[in-house]
Amino acid sequence: MLGKPISRVLVIDDELLVMRELVKGLNAAARSLDNPLGIVFAGVTSAAEALAAIEEDGEVQAAVVDDKLYAVSAKHSGAAQMSALELVRRIRRFRPEIDVYILIAKEQEDEIVDALFAESVDGYFYREERDYRGIYRIINAQIQEKAHTPFYDQLKNYVWMAKDSWHTPGHSSGESLRASPWIGDFYEFMGEHIFDADLSVSVPMLDSLMEPRGVIAEAQTMAAKAYGSRRTFFATNGTSTANKVIFQTLLAPGEKLILDRNCHKSVHHGVVLSGAHPVYLDAAVNRKYGLYGPVPKARILEAIRVHPGAQALILTSCTYDGLRYDLPPLIEAAHQQGIKVIVDEAWFGFARFHPEFRPTALEAGADYAAQSTHKTMSAFSQASMIHVNDPTFNEHIFRENFNMYASTSPQYAMIASLDVARKQMMMEGYKLLSRTLALARELREQINSTGVFRVIELEELLPEELSADGIRLDPTKVTVDISRCGYTVEDLQRELFTRYNIQVEKSTFNTLTLLLTIGTTRSKVSRLYDALMRIAREGRSQQRLYRFPELPEFAPLRMLPRDAYYCGGEALPVLDERDQINAALAERVCADQIVPYPQGIPVLVPGQSITVEIIEYLAGLLRSQKRVELHGIVYDGYLPCVRVLTPAEERSLRGLA
Ligand SMILES: Cc1ncc(COP(=O)(O)O)c(C=O)c1O
């Protein structure tokens, strides 16, 4: 059974009797009229109580503020009471998704209305009219508007229309599977709506992701409002593609992009595809835990200073481990040089909906934010959003690039899930995130109470050189020191998986990282605690843990990554016939991106000179007993090789100064 929603509307009036009369009248109207969203009115008589209610009660969807509060404050400056204007501002800052209305007197001076207008109040009601049914109808309509999901609703309507399909996809609403003795089980397993909602651009009433003008455009506009952007675009190929689209919009071949070497690999791929000239920044390393963190502030500011002609800067915030930059000063410094700022918020898309996580990248002034809605909210895998606040946004170029990467057959369920995820965050994001934060606090206490496992907090997560950079931790990412449990991290993960049915997000040689989301439940927390406590009680003696070798220094870039990548090149072995490092590789220009997993941070990118230290590092990984994936290595039979530019190719390409 689905629960019915409750939408609380807070009435704030410092005259008790007036407040009571208002609340009574409005509740009577709500009872007598259609009320699908469960609207109920509750009253408070001070701004402080209002703010406390908005903080504690995640079901508050709207507030009606009597502007007399303003007059009271004007009369008694410094009194505990707060002006209506100040209260509106605080509500907006704390929970921007709440609708705010003002009760004014008929003879109200214009200046008050003007001042409140600047705070983008959602509406005004005249106090003396006592039109409770009218007020209710307007508030109800506005909450319904926020809760509306234009694309999802249209998709459902279309499915219920049950039109005969003479178009793609070939399964034709699942007909090709339904009765099949061979694959009918897949139909049963996935459920009928996965198939009948799997439609295509052949259905005009479902709009087109390539040129949205109907329900997709409407859903994107609603997402822009919710996330605080000028424009929002739904991306159905994940943030991996979003990053590439943004780069190709901002950067012409040869133009500079400042980026963190530790960026997601899609960023490095985006460099190759856009032809950008990358300026790499080295991330700070926490050697104790093998964690690669953000880039020190001074290093970013220095790069901005030294490369004033750069087109764009991309930062990952928060990182996979939950570390968030103090973005405003970095963005301001970049903007002063005319550099656009892109923030990869793959792990932080929910931030707008709880003050604990703000400012978001956009609130901090970023021009672009790419978010994997699917990673932390209720959207299907691959469903992401690109938010744009760039004042000189070139929509035409963006659209061309978007369409270049997008499939002409996007998955409609994915688009619907973005629409629904936005609705959820708007309507109950604050409540769910408050619960997630409470669970994260509980989980931390429980893990620490095992006496063996220990949560690593911000001060310890941060390498020394970042300690004064204003970096914060997203508490929904919990990194646990496992070094005293007596298992290696691989064995511990196996034990958690096979014996306790628990799969964690990621690991280093002595840590596990747990990801809490709005889908985390108390019973999941209890099961994890129970598992960790049982393992702790096994009382195993501590094992020696072998740390992953530290990444070698990034080598100088000699050619543009794109130029190097598109060379045919030749494959040279990493090890010679005596199993020694192949000295012939040294000083050659790499044509591929070489990335060891785990860690996922490139050791080489196309265009870089290969150093002896790097060859030794790769050789070490290849000889290691541990299973390490080495993406980018090419095999000549059994012989692991690196693709490098031929001497002729090197001569034919323009080197980088
Ligand atoms: C920092 C970062 N950016 C981008 C991505 C790619 O996101 P998606 O999986 O939505 O393509 C990831 C994925 O793990 C990531 O960690």
PDB file of N, CA, C and O in Angstrom, residues 249-251 255-258 301 303-314 329-342 365-368 390-393:
ATOM      1  N   THR A 249      31.704  21.697 -25.569  1.00  0.00           N
ATOM      2  CA  THR A 249      31.005  22.971 -25.732  1.00  0.00           C
ATOM      3  C   THR A 249      31.950  24.131 -25.431  1.00  0.00           C
ATOM      4  O   THR A 249      31.928  25.155 -26.093  1.00  0.00           O
ATOM      5  N   LEU A 250      32.785  23.948 -24.416  1.00  0.00           N
ATOM      6  CA  LEU A 250      33.596  25.072 -23.943  1.00  0.00           C
ATOM      7  C   LEU A 250      34.957  25.172 -24.610  1.00  0.00           C
ATOM      8  O   LEU A 250      35.548  26.247 -24.648  1.00  0.00           O
ATOM      9  N   LEU A 251      35.492  24.034 -25.074  1.00  0.00           N
ATOM     10  CA  LEU A 251      36.896  24.020 -25.472  1.00  0.00           C
ATOM     11  C   LEU A 251      37.074  23.711 -26.948  1.00  0.00           C
ATOM     12  O   LEU A 251      36.584  22.682 -27.432  1.00  0.00           O
ATOM     13  N   GLU A 255      42.800  24.547 -26.722  1.00  0.00           N
ATOM     14  CA  GLU A 255      42.528  25.454 -25.602  1.00  0.00           C
ATOM     15  C   GLU A 255      42.734  24.728 -24.277  1.00  0.00           C
ATOM     16  O   GLU A 255      42.535  23.518 -24.170  1.00  0.00           O
ATOM     17  N   LYS A 256      43.116  25.533 -23.278  1.00  0.00           N
ATOM     18  CA  LYS A 256      43.550  24.902 -22.028  1.00  0.00           C
ATOM     19  C   LYS A 256      42.398  24.592 -21.059  1.00  0.00           C
ATOM     20  O   LYS A 256      41.501  25.405 -20.869  1.00  0.00           O
ATOM     21  N   LEU A 257      42.524  23.415 -20.476  1.00  0.00           N
ATOM     22  CA  LEU A 257      41.591  22.983 -19.435  1.00  0.00           C
ATOM     23  C   LEU A 257      42.425  22.631 -18.201  1.00  0.00           C
ATOM     24  O   LEU A 257      43.357  21.833 -18.289  1.00  0.00           O
ATOM     25  N   ILE A 258      42.111  23.253 -17.072  1.00  0.00           N
ATOM     26  CA  ILE A 258      42.821  22.915 -15.829  1.00  0.00           C
ATOM     27  C   ILE A 258      42.031  21.805 -15.149  1.00  0.00           C
ATOM     28  O   ILE A 258      40.818  21.935 -14.942  1.00  0.00           O
ATOM     29  N   LEU A 301      44.964  27.745  -7.247  1.00  0.00           N
ATOM     30  CA  LEU A 301      45.063  29.196  -7.464  1.00  0.00           C
ATOM     31  C   LEU A 301      46.297  29.521  -8.302  1.00  0.00           C
ATOM     32  O   LEU A 301      46.259  30.395  -9.173  1.00  0.00           O
ATOM     33  N   ALA A 303      47.678  27.574 -10.560  1.00  0.00           N
ATOM     34  CA  ALA A 303      47.412  27.188 -11.959  1.00  0.00           C
ATOM     35  C   ALA A 303      46.549  28.244 -12.648  1.00  0.00           C
ATOM     36  O   ALA A 303      46.767  28.578 -13.816  1.00  0.00           O
ATOM     37  N   ILE A 304      45.590  28.788 -11.904  1.00  0.00           N
ATOM     38  CA  ILE A 304      44.730  29.833 -12.477  1.00  0.00           C
ATOM     39  C   ILE A 304      45.589  31.063 -12.812  1.00  0.00           C
ATOM     40  O   ILE A 304      45.433  31.699 -13.853  1.00  0.00           O
ATOM     41  N   ARG A 305      46.528  31.348 -11.908  1.00  0.00           N
ATOM     42  CA  ARG A 305      47.382  32.528 -12.115  1.00  0.00           C
ATOM     43  C   ARG A 305      48.321  32.329 -13.310  1.00  0.00           C
ATOM     44  O   ARG A 305      48.489  33.204 -14.140  1.00  0.00           O
ATOM     45  N   VAL A 306      48.891  31.130 -13.392  1.00  0.00           N
ATOM     46  CA  VAL A 306      49.896  30.872 -14.435  1.00  0.00           C
ATOM     47  C   VAL A 306      49.252  30.639 -15.812  1.00  0.00           C
ATOM     48  O   VAL A 306      49.891  30.823 -16.835  1.00  0.00           O
ATOM     49  N   HIS A 307      47.984  30.244 -15.803  1.00  0.00           N
ATOM     50  CA  HIS A 307      47.304  29.963 -17.089  1.00  0.00           C
ATOM     51  C   HIS A 307      46.055  30.831 -17.227  1.00  0.00           C
ATOM     52  O   HIS A 307      44.931  30.314 -17.297  1.00  0.00           O
ATOM     53  N   PRO A 308      46.243  32.144 -17.281  1.00  0.00           N
ATOM     54  CA  PRO A 308      45.052  33.012 -17.317  1.00  0.00           C
ATOM     55  C   PRO A 308      44.237  32.813 -18.595  1.00  0.00           C
ATOM     56  O   PRO A 308      43.061  33.131 -18.636  1.00  0.00           O
ATOM     57  N   GLY A 309      44.866  32.259 -19.627  1.00  0.00           N
ATOM     58  CA  GLY A 309      44.138  32.067 -20.881  1.00  0.00           C
ATOM     59  C   GLY A 309      43.360  30.765 -20.916  1.00  0.00           C
ATOM     60  O   GLY A 309      42.729  30.453 -21.932  1.00  0.00           O
ATOM     61  N   ALA A 310      43.408  30.011 -19.824  1.00  0.00           N
ATOM     62  CA  ALA A 310      42.674  28.734 -19.822  1.00  0.00           C
ATOM     63  C   ALA A 310      41.193  29.014 -20.041  1.00  0.00           C
ATOM     64  O   ALA A 310      40.670  30.040 -19.607  1.00  0.00           O
ATOM     65  N   GLN A 311      40.521  28.092 -20.707  1.00  0.00           N
ATOM     66  CA  GLN A 311      39.088  28.255 -20.956  1.00  0.00           C
ATOM     67  C   GLN A 311      38.266  27.765 -19.784  1.00  0.00           C
ATOM     68  O   GLN A 311      37.212  28.298 -19.489  1.00  0.00           O
ATOM     69  N   ALA A 312      38.746  26.689 -19.157  1.00  0.00           N
ATOM     70  CA  ALA A 312      37.890  26.067 -18.138  1.00  0.00           C
ATOM     71  C   ALA A 312      38.720  25.367 -17.074  1.00  0.00           C
ATOM     72  O   ALA A 312      39.878  24.991 -17.304  1.00  0.00           O
ATOM     73  N   LEU A 313      38.087  25.240 -15.918  1.00  0.00           N
ATOM     74  CA  LEU A 313      38.664  24.505 -14.789  1.00  0.00           C
ATOM     75  C   LEU A 313      37.609  23.487 -14.382  1.00  0.00           C
ATOM     76  O   LEU A 313      36.424  23.837 -14.284  1.00  0.00           O
ATOM     77  N   ILE A 314      38.018  22.246 -14.180  1.00  0.00           N
ATOM     78  CA  ILE A 314      37.051  21.265 -13.670  1.00  0.00           C
ATOM     79  C   ILE A 314      37.549  20.721 -12.344  1.00  0.00           C
ATOM     80  O   ILE A 314      38.727  20.381 -12.194  1.00  0.00           O
ATOM     81  N   PRO A 329      35.871  30.679  -3.146  1.00  0.00           N
ATOM     82  CA  PRO A 329      37.075  31.449  -3.519  1.00  0.00           C
ATOM     83  C   PRO A 329      37.764  30.916  -4.774  1.00  0.00           C
ATOM     84  O   PRO A 329      38.348  31.691  -5.536  1.00  0.00           O
ATOM     85  N   LEU A 330      37.651  29.616  -5.011  1.00  0.00           N
ATOM     86  CA  LEU A 330      38.299  29.046  -6.202  1.00  0.00           C
ATOM     87  C   LEU A 330      37.561  29.504  -7.462  1.00  0.00           C
ATOM     88  O   LEU A 330      38.169  29.896  -8.460  1.00  0.00           O
ATOM     89  N   ILE A 331      36.233  29.477  -7.353  1.00  0.00           N
ATOM     90  CA  ILE A 331      35.424  29.877  -8.516  1.00  0.00           C
ATOM     91  C   ILE A 331      35.619  31.365  -8.799  1.00  0.00           C
ATOM     92  O   ILE A 331      35.764  31.792  -9.947  1.00  0.00           O
ATOM     93  N   GLU A 332      35.682  32.134  -7.723  1.00  0.00           N
ATOM     94  CA  GLU A 332      35.862  33.576  -7.907  1.00  0.00           C
ATOM     95  C   GLU A 332      37.201  33.858  -8.600  1.00  0.00           C
ATOM     96  O   GLU A 332      37.271  34.661  -9.540  1.00  0.00           O
ATOM     97  N   ALA A 333      38.251  33.169  -8.145  1.00  0.00           N
ATOM     98  CA  ALA A 333      39.574  33.392  -8.750  1.00  0.00           C
ATOM     99  C   ALA A 333      39.550  33.011 -10.228  1.00  0.00           C
ATOM    100  O   ALA A 333      40.104  33.716 -11.076  1.00  0.00           O
ATOM    101  N   ALA A 334      38.878  31.905 -10.552  1.00  0.00           N
ATOM    102  CA  ALA A 334      38.810  31.471 -11.957  1.00  0.00           C
ATOM    103  C   ALA A 334      38.026  32.495 -12.783  1.00  0.00           C
ATOM    104  O   ALA A 334      38.444  32.891 -13.875  1.00  0.00           O
ATOM    105  N   HIS A 335      36.911  32.945 -12.230  1.00  0.00           N
ATOM    106  CA  HIS A 335      36.087  33.901 -12.973  1.00  0.00           C
ATOM    107  C   HIS A 335      36.815  35.216 -13.221  1.00  0.00           C
ATOM    108  O   HIS A 335      36.617  35.857 -14.249  1.00  0.00           O
ATOM    109  N   GLN A 336      37.653  35.590 -12.262  1.00  0.00           N
ATOM    110  CA  GLN A 336      38.401  36.843 -12.461  1.00  0.00           C
ATOM    111  C   GLN A 336      39.298  36.768 -13.692  1.00  0.00           C
ATOM    112  O   GLN A 336      39.626  37.776 -14.296  1.00  0.00           O
ATOM    113  N   GLN A 337      39.696  35.548 -14.051  1.00  0.00           N
ATOM    114  CA  GLN A 337      40.540  35.383 -15.244  1.00  0.00           C
ATOM    115  C   GLN A 337      39.703  34.976 -16.449  1.00  0.00           C
ATOM    116  O   GLN A 337      40.253  34.571 -17.475  1.00  0.00           O
ATOM    117  N   GLY A 338      38.400  34.991 -16.289  1.00  0.00           N
ATOM    118  CA  GLY A 338      37.523  34.605 -17.411  1.00  0.00           C
ATOM    119  C   GLY A 338      37.499  33.105 -17.655  1.00  0.00           C
ATOM    120  O   GLY A 338      37.186  32.650 -18.759  1.00  0.00           O
ATOM    121  N   ILE A 339      37.866  32.326 -16.629  1.00  0.00           N
ATOM    122  CA  ILE A 339      37.890  30.864 -16.787  1.00  0.00           C
ATOM    123  C   ILE A 339      36.551  30.296 -16.314  1.00  0.00           C
ATOM    124  O   ILE A 339      36.101  30.603 -15.204  1.00  0.00           O
ATOM    125  N   LYS A 340      35.930  29.479 -17.139  1.00  0.00           N
ATOM    126  CA  LYS A 340      34.658  28.856 -16.749  1.00  0.00           C
ATOM    127  C   LYS A 340      34.933  27.725 -15.771  1.00  0.00           C
ATOM    128  O   LYS A 340      35.949  27.036 -15.881  1.00  0.00           O
ATOM    129  N   VAL A 341      33.995  27.536 -14.845  1.00  0.00           N
ATOM    130  CA  VAL A 341      34.201  26.480 -13.851  1.00  0.00           C
ATOM    131  C   VAL A 341      33.127  25.398 -14.007  1.00  0.00           C
ATOM    132  O   VAL A 341      31.923  25.678 -13.994  1.00  0.00           O
ATOM    133  N   ILE A 342      33.627  24.175 -14.148  1.00  0.00           N
ATOM    134  CA  ILE A 342      32.743  23.006 -14.233  1.00  0.00           C
ATOM    135  C   ILE A 342      32.964  22.233 -12.936  1.00  0.00           C
ATOM    136  O   ILE A 342      34.110  22.014 -12.545  1.00  0.00           O
ATOM    137  N   GLY A 365      28.705  29.425  -7.400  1.00  0.00           N
ATOM    138  CA  GLY A 365      29.025  30.239  -8.572  1.00  0.00           C
ATOM    139  C   GLY A 365      29.488  29.459  -9.790  1.00  0.00           C
ATOM    140  O   GLY A 365      29.861  30.067 -10.805  1.00  0.00           O
ATOM    141  N   ALA A 366      29.475  28.114  -9.727  1.00  0.00           N
ATOM    142  CA  ALA A 366      29.958  27.325 -10.870  1.00  0.00           C
ATOM    143  C   ALA A 366      29.112  27.594 -12.115  1.00  0.00           C
ATOM    144  O   ALA A 366      27.929  27.923 -12.021  1.00  0.00           O
ATOM    145  N   ASP A 367      29.730  27.446 -13.269  1.00  0.00           N
ATOM    146  CA  ASP A 367      29.017  27.650 -14.532  1.00  0.00           C
ATOM    147  C   ASP A 367      28.279  26.384 -14.969  1.00  0.00           C
ATOM    148  O   ASP A 367      27.231  26.459 -15.594  1.00  0.00           O
ATOM    149  N   TYR A 368      28.881  25.243 -14.646  1.00  0.00           N
ATOM    150  CA  TYR A 368      28.283  23.957 -15.043  1.00  0.00           C
ATOM    151  C   TYR A 368      28.414  22.977 -13.879  1.00  0.00           C
ATOM    152  O   TYR A 368      29.450  22.943 -13.209  1.00  0.00           O
ATOM    153  N   ASP A 390      26.036  29.193 -16.765  1.00  0.00           N
ATOM    154  CA  ASP A 390      27.013  29.993 -17.502  1.00  0.00           C
ATOM    155  C   ASP A 390      26.305  31.195 -18.127  1.00  0.00           C
ATOM    156  O   ASP A 390      25.417  31.020 -18.965  1.00  0.00           O
ATOM    157  N   PRO A 391      26.701  32.420 -17.747  1.00  0.00           N
ATOM    158  CA  PRO A 391      25.999  33.583 -18.309  1.00  0.00           C
ATOM    159  C   PRO A 391      26.202  33.731 -19.810  1.00  0.00           C
ATOM    160  O   PRO A 391      25.420  34.393 -20.479  1.00  0.00           O
ATOM    161  N   THR A 392      27.267  33.116 -20.362  1.00  0.00           N
ATOM    162  CA  THR A 392      27.459  33.222 -21.817  1.00  0.00           C
ATOM    163  C   THR A 392      27.239  31.858 -22.477  1.00  0.00           C
ATOM    164  O   THR A 392      27.900  31.512 -23.448  1.00  0.00           O
ATOM    165  N   PHE A 393      26.326  31.102 -21.920  1.00  0.00           N
ATOM    166  CA  PHE A 393      26.029  29.751 -22.415  1.00  0.00           C
ATOM    167  C   PHE A 393      25.677  29.784 -23.907  1.00  0.00           C
ATOM    168  O   PHE A 393      24.786  30.533 -24.320  1.00  0.00           O
TER     169      PHE A 393
END
